[in-house]
mmCIF file of C-alpha atoms in Angstrom:
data_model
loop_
_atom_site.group_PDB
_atom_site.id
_atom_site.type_symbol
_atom_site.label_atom_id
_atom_site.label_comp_id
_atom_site.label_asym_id
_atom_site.label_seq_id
_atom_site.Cartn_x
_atom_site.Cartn_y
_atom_site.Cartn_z
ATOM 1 C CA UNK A 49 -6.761 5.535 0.596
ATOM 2 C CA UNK A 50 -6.766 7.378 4.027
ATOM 3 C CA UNK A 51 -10.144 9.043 2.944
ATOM 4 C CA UNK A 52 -11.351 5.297 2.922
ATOM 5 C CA UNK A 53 -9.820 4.028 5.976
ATOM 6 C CA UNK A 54 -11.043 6.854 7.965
ATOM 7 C CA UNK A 55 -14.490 6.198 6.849
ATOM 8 C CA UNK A 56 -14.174 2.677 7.217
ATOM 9 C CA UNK A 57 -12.812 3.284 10.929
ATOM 10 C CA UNK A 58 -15.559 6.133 11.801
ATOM 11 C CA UNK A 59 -18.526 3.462 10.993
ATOM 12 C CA UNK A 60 -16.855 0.779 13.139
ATOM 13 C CA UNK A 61 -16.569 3.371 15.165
ATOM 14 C CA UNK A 62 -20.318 4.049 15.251
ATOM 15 C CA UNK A 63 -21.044 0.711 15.497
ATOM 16 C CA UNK A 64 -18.701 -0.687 18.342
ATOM 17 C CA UNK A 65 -20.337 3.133 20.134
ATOM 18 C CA UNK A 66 -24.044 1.455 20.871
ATOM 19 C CA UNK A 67 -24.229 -0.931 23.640
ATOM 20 C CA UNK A 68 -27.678 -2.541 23.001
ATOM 21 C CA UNK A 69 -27.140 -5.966 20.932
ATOM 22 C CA UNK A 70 -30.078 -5.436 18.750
ATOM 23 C CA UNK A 71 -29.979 -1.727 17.895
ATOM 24 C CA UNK A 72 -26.155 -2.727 16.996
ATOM 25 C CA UNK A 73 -27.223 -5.428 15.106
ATOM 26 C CA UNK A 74 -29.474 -3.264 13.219
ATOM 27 C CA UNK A 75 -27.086 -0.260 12.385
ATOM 28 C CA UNK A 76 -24.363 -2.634 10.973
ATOM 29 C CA UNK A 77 -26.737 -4.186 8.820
ATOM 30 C CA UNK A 78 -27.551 -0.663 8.049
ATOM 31 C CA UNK A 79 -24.214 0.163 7.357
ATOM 32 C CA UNK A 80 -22.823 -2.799 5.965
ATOM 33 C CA UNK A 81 -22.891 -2.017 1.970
ATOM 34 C CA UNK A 82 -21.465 1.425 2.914
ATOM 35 C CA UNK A 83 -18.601 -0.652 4.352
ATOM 36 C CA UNK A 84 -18.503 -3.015 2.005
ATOM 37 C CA UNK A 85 -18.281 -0.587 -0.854
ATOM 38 C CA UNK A 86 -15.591 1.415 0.812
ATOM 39 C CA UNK A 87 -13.422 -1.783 1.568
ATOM 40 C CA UNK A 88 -14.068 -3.360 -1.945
ATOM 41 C CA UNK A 89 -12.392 0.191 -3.396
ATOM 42 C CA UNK A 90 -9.903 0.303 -0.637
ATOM 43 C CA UNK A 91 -8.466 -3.070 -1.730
ATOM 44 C CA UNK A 92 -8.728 -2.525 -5.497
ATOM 45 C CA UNK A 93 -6.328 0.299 -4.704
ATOM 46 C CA UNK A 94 -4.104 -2.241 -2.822
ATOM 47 C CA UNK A 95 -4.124 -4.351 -6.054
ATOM 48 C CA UNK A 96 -3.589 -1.531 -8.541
ATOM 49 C CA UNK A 97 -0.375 -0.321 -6.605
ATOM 50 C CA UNK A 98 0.946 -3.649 -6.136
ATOM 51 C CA UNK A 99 0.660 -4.648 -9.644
ATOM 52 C CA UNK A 100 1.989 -0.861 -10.463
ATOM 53 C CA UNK A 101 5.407 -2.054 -8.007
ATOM 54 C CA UNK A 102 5.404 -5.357 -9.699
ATOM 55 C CA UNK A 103 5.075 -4.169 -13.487
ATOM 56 C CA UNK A 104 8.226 -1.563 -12.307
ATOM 57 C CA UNK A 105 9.888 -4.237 -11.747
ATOM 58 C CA UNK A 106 9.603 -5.631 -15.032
ATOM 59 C CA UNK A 107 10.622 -2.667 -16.631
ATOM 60 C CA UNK A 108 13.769 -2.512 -14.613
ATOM 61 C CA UNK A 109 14.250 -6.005 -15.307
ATOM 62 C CA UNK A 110 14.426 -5.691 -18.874
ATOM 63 C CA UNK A 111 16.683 -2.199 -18.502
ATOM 64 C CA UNK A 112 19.047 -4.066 -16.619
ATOM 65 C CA UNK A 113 19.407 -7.382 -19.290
ATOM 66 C CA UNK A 114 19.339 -4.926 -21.902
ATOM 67 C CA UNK A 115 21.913 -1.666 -20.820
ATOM 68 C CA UNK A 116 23.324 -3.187 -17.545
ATOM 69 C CA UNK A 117 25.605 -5.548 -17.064
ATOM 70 C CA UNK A 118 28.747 -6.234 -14.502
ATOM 71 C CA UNK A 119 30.110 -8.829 -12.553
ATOM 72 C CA UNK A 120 30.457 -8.334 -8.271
ATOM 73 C CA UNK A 121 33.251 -8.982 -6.214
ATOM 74 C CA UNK A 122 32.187 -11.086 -3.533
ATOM 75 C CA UNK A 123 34.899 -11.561 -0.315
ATOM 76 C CA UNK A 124 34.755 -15.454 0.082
ATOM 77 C CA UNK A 125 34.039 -18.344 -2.560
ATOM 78 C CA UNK A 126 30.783 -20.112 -2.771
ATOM 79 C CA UNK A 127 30.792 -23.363 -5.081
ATOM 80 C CA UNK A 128 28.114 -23.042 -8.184
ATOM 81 C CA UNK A 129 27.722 -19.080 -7.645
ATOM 82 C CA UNK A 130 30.796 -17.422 -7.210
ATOM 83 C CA UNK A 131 33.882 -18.143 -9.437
ATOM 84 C CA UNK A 132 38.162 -16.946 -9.626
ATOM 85 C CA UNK A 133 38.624 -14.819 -11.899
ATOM 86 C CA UNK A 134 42.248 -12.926 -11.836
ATOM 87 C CA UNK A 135 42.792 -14.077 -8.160
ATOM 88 C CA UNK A 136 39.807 -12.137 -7.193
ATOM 89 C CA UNK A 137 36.215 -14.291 -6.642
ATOM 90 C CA UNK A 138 33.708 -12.595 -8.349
ATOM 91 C CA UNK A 139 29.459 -13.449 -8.850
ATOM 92 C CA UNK A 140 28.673 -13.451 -12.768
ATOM 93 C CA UNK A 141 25.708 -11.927 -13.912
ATOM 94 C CA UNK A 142 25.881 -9.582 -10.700
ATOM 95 C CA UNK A 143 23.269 -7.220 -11.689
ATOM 96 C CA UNK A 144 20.707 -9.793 -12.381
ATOM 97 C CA UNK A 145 21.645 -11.400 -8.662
ATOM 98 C CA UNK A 146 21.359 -7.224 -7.286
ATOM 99 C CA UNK A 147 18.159 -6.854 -8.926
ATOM 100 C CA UNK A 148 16.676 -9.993 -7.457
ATOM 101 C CA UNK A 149 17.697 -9.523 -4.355
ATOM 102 C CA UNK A 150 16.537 -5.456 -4.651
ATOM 103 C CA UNK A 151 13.090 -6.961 -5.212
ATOM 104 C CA UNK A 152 12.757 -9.215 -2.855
ATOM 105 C CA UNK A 153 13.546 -6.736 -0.027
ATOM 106 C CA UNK A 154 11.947 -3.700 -1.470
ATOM 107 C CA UNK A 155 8.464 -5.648 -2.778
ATOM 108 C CA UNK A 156 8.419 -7.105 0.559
ATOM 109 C CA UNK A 157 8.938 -3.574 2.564
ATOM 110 C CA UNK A 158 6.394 -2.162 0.065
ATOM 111 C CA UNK A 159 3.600 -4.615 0.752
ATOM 112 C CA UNK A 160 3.969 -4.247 4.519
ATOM 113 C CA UNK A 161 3.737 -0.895 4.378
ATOM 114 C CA UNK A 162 0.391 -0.955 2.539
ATOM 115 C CA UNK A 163 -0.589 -3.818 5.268
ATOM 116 C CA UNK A 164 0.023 -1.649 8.516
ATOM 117 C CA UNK A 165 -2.693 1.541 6.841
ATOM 118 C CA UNK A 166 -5.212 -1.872 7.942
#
């Protein structure tokens, strides 16, 4: 992917270089599929690891219903989420509520991070 973007950057490059409107015009249409091409690939690889992060997920998902399970201690009580349980408040289903929250934040950090390469 930095292969691409440094392509895609040196033919920008080139073109943003020439100061004459019309020979600029004429070397980005020039250019243009080469660009094209390159930024069509770049953002198939985009998809392809997103979808990879987002099938992970999945997987994990289904590891953690299947072999996983535990409740979390939570320090204060929150109607509908949290409940008593031996004088201690605890969050049922606590993996399931760790995973979500795991992919919010990390699916979130992940996609930026492919973002800022642009």
């Amino acid at each position: 992917m930095d292969i691409l973007l440094e392509k895609i950057k040196s033919y920008e490059e080139r073109v943003n270089e020439i100061s004459s409107p019309k020979r600029k015009e004429r070397v980005a249409k020039k250019i243009s599929k080469e660009i094209d091409s390159y930024t069509s690939t770049l953002r198939s690889y985009v998809m392809m690891q997103s979808l990879l992060l987002v099938i992970l997920y999945i997987i994990d998902l289904f590891v953690i219903f299947g072999y996983f399970y535990f409740d979390m201690y939570f320090p204060f009580y929150i109607p509908f989420i949290t409940v008593y349980h031996n004088s201690k408040v605890i969050i049922p289903d606590g993996s399931l509520w760790e995973f979500i929250g795991s992919y919010f934040i990390f699916t979130a950090l992940s996609l930026r991070s492919n973002l800022k390469r642009f």
